[in-house]
Coordinates of C-alpha atoms in Angstrom, one line a residue:
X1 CA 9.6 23.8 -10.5
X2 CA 12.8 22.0 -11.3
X3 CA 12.0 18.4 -11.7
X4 CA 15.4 15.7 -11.3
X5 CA 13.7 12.6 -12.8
X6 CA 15.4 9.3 -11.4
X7 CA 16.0 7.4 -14.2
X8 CA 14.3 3.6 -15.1
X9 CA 17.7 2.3 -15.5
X10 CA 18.7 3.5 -11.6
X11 CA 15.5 2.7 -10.0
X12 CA 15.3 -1.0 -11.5
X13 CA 18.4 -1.4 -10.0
X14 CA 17.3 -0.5 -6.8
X15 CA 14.3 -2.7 -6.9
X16 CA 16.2 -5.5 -8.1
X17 CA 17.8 -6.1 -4.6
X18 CA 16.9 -9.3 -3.8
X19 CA 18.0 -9.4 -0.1
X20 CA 15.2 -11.1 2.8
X21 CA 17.4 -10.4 5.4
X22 CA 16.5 -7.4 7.9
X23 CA 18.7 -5.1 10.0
X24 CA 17.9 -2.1 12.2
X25 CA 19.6 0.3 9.7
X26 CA 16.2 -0.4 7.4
X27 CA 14.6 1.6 9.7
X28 CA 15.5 4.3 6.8
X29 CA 12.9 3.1 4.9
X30 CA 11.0 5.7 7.0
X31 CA 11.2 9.6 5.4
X32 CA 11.0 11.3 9.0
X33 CA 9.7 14.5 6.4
X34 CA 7.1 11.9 5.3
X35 CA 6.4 11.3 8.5
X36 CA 5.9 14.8 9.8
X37 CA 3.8 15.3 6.7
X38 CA 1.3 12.9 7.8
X39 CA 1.2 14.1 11.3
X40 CA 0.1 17.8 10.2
X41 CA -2.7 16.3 8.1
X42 CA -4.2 13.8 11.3
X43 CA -6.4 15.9 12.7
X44 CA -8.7 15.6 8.9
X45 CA -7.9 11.9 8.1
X46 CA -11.6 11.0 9.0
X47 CA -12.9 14.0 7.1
X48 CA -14.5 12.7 3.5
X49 CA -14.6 16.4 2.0
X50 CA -11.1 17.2 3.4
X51 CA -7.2 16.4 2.9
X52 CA -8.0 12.9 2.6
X53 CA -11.0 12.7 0.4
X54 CA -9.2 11.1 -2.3
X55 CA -8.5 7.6 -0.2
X56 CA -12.0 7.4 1.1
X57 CA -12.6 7.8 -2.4
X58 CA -10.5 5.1 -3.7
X59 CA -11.1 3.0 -0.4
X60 CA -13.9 0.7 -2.6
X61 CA -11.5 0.0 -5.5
X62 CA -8.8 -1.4 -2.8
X63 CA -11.6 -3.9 -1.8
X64 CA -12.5 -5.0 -5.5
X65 CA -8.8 -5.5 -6.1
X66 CA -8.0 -7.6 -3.4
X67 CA -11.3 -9.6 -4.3
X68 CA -10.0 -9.8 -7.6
X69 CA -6.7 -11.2 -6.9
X70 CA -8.0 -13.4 -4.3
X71 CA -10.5 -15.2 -6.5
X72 CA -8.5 -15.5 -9.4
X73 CA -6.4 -18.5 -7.5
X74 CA -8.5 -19.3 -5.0
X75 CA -7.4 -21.2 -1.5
X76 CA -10.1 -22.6 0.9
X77 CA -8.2 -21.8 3.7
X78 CA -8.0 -18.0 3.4
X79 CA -12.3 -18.0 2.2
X80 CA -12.6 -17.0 6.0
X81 CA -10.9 -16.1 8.9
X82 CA -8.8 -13.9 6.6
X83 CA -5.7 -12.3 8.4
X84 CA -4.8 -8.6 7.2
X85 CA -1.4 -6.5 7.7
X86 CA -2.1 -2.9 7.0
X87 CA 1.4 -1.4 6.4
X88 CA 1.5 2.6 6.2
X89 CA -2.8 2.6 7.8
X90 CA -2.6 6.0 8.4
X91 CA -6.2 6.9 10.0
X92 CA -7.2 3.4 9.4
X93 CA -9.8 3.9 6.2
X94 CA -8.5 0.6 4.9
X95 CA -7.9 -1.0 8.2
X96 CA -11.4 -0.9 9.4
X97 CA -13.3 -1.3 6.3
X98 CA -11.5 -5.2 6.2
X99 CA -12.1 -5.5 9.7
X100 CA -15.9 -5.0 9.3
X101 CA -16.0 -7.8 6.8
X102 CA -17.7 -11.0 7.5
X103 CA -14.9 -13.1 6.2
X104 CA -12.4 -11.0 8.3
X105 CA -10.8 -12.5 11.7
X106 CA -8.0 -10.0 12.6
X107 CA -6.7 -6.4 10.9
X108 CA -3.3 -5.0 12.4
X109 CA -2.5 -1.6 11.0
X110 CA 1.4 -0.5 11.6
X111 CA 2.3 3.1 10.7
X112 CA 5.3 5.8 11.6
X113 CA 3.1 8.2 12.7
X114 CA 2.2 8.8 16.4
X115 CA -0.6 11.0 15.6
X116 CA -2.1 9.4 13.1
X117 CA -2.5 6.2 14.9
X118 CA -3.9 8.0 17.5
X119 CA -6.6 9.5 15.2
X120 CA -7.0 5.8 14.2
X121 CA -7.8 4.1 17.3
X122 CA -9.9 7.4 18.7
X123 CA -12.2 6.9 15.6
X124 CA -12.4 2.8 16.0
X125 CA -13.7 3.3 19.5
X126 CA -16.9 4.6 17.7
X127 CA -17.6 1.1 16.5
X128 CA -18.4 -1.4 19.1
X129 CA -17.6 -4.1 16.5
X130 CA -14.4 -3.1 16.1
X131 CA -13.5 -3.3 20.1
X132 CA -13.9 -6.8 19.6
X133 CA -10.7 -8.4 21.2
X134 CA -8.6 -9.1 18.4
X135 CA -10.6 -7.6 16.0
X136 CA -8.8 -4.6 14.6
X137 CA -5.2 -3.3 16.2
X138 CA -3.0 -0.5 16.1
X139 CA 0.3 -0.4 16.5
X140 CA 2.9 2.9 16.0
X141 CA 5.4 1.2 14.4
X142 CA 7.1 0.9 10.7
X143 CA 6.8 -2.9 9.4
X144 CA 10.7 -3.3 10.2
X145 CA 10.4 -3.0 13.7
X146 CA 7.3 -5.8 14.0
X147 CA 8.8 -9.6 15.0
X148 CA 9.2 -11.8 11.9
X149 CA 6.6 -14.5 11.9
X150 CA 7.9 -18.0 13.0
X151 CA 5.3 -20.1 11.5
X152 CA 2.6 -19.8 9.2
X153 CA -0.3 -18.8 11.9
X154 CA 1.2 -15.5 12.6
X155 CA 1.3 -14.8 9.1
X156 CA -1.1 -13.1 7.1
X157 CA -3.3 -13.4 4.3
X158 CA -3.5 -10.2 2.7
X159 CA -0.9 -7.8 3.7
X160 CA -1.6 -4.5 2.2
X161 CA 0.6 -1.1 1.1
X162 CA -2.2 1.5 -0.4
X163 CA -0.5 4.7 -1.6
X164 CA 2.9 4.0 1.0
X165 CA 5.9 2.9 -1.2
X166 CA 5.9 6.1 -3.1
X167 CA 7.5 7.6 0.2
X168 CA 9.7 5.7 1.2
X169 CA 13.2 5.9 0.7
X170 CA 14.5 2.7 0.1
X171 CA 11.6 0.9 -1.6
X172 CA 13.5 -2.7 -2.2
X173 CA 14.6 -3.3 1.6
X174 CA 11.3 -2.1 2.3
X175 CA 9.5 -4.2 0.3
X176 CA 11.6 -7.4 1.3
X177 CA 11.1 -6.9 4.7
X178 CA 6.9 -6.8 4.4
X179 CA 7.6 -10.1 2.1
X180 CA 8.0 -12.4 5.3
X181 CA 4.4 -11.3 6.8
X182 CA 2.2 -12.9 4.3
X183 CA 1.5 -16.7 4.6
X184 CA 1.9 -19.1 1.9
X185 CA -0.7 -18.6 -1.4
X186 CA -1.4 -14.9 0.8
X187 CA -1.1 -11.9 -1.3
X188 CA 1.3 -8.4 -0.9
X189 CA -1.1 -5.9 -2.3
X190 CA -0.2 -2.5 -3.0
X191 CA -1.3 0.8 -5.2
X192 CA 0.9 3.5 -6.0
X193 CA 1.5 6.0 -9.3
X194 CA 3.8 5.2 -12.4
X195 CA 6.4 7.2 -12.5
X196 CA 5.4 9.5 -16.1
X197 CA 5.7 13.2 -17.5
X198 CA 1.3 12.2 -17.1
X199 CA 1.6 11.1 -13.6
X200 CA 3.5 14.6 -13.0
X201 CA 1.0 16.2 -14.6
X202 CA -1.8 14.9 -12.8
X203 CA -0.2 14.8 -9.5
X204 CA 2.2 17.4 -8.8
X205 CA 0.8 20.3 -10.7
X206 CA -3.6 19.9 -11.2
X207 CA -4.0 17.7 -7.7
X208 CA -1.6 19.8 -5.9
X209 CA -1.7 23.3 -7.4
X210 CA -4.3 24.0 -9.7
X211 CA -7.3 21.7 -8.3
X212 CA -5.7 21.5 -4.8
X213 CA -7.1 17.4 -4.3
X214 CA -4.1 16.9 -1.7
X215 CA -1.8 18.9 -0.1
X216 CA 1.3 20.5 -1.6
X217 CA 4.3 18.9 -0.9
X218 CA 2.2 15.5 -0.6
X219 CA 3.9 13.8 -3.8
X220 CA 7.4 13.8 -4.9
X221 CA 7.2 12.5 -8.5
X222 CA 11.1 11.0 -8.3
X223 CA 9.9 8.6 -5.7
X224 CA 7.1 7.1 -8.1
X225 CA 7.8 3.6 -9.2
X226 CA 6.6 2.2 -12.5
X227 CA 4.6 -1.4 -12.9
X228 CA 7.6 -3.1 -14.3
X229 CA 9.7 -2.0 -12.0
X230 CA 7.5 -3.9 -9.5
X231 CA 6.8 -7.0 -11.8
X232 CA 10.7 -6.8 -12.1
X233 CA 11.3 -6.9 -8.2
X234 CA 8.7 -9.8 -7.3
X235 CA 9.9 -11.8 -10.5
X236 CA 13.4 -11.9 -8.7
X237 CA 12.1 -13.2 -5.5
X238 CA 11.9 -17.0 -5.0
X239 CA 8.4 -18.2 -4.8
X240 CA 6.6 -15.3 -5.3
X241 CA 4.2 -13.9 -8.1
X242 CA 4.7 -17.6 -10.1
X243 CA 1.7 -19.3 -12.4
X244 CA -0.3 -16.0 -12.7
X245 CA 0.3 -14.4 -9.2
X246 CA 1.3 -11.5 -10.0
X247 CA -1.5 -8.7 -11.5
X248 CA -1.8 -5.4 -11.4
X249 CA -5.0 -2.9 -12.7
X250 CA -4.9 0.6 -13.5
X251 CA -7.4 3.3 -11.8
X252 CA -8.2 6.8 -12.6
X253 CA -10.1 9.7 -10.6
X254 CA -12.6 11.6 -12.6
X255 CA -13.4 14.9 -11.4
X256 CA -17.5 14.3 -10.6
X257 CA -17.0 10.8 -10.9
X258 CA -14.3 9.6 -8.5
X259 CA -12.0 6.6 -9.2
X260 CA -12.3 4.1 -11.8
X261 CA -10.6 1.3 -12.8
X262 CA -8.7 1.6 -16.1
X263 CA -7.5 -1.2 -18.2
X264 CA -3.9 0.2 -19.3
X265 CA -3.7 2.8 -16.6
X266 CA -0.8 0.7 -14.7
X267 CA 1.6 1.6 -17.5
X268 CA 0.8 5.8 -16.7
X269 CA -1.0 7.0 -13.9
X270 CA -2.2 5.2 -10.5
X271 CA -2.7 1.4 -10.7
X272 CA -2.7 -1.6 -8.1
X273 CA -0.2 -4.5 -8.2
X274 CA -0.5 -7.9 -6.2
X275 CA 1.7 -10.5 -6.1
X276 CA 1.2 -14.0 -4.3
X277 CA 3.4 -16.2 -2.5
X278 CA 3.7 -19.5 -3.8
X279 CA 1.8 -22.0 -1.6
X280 CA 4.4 -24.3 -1.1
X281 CA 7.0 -21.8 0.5
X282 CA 7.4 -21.1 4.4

């Protein structure tokens, strides 16, 4: 395997893009290979031995997280009726989880993938709770094609990426276009991989080709981002991640053991990263 590492240098540049405003052409964001990844591996999503295992897995750390984040700078007005964006669903593991939550009003989850989302509203129609009007939707779409929010009540509290900006293309427009979504004192909360010869090593070659955890082809180790990289990008964007909002945790899968979270794992393997919005923006 020949490996072309993107360099820090190249990639903070990247994510240094500042830029709010959104076009069509950001519609690249969206690796049609990606895409047609995803679609071949739909028909498992729901499966917790198969292709997927991994995020059902990890699906309870997401939760802790968010909690984590949340109740470090608390705000009375998100304690309930909390609004959730889903960005990059997939099946919906996160999506309905938060949407079976007593402090949860609404869950939308958007994703590129036609067949996925149809795997993810098939299996919400098992639940009666979540046929609740308004409770959970689906939409087949990437977060660039949904309307901008005009006022604060169609943002959102929490809007979430789990394991999606490490295939994308363009990670900075992408980012700044999900930035307008969340509501002021909400959090963007994501997880994705550092980009490290360890992270290679635990990704590309034992998960992929020795232990086979995922699917070959499923990571593409130029396209992981590192924590500072990230701190970086929301440290350059007015009123966000100010006063302490901005915290990321690392997590670990242990074979027989499943994911924990790792003090220190942010700066080499998997980790989460949340950043707020400052309560006095728009």
């Amino acid at each position: 395997m020949v490996i072309r590492p993107t360099t820090s240098r190249n990639l903070s540049r990247l994510l240094r893009i500042p830029t709010q405003c959104r076009s069509s052409s950001q519609s690249s964001s969206v690796n049609a290979a990606e895409v047609s990844h995803f679609n071949n591996l739909a028909s498992t999503w729901w499966d917790p031995y198969g292709s997927s295992r991994l995020l059902h897995q990890m699906n309870p750390l997401r939760h802790d997280f968010i909690s984590s984040c949340i109740e470090s700078q608390p705000d009375p007005t998100s304690s309930t009726n909390r609004r959730y964006l889903d960005v990059g669903c997939g099946g919906g593991i996160f999506a309905e989880s938060a949407a079976r939550l007593l402090w949860t009003k609404s869950v939308v989850g958007v994703d590129p993938s036609s067949q996925v989302i149809s795997v993810a509203k098939a299996h919400a129609r098992q639940d009666p709770l979540l046929l609740e009007p308004g409770r959970l939707e689906y939409q087949n779409k990437a977060v660039e094609d949904l309307p901008i929010p005009r006022i604060p009540e169609e943002q959102f509290d929490v809007v979430s990426l789990f394991e999606v900006i490490e295939h994308i293309n363009r990670p900075a427009p992408f980012l700044s276009s999900c930035l307008p979504f969340v509501k002021p004192g909400g959090w963007l909360i994501l997880s994705t991989i550092a980009r490290t010869w360890t992270s290679w090593l635990t990704t590309n070659v034992v998960a992929e080709e020795v232990v086979r955890l995922v699917p070959r082809g499923t990571h593409d180790w130029t396209k992981y981002i590192n924590e500072q990289e990230l701190r970086r990008f929301f440290r350059a964007q007015d009123g966000w991640g100010r006063d302490g909002g901005l915290k990321s945790q690392g997590c670990m899968y242990m074979p027989a053991v499943g994911w924990r979270m790792v003090p220190g794992g942010e700066k080499w393997g998997n980790y989460f990263l949340g950043a707020r919005k400052d309560p006095t923006r728009s």
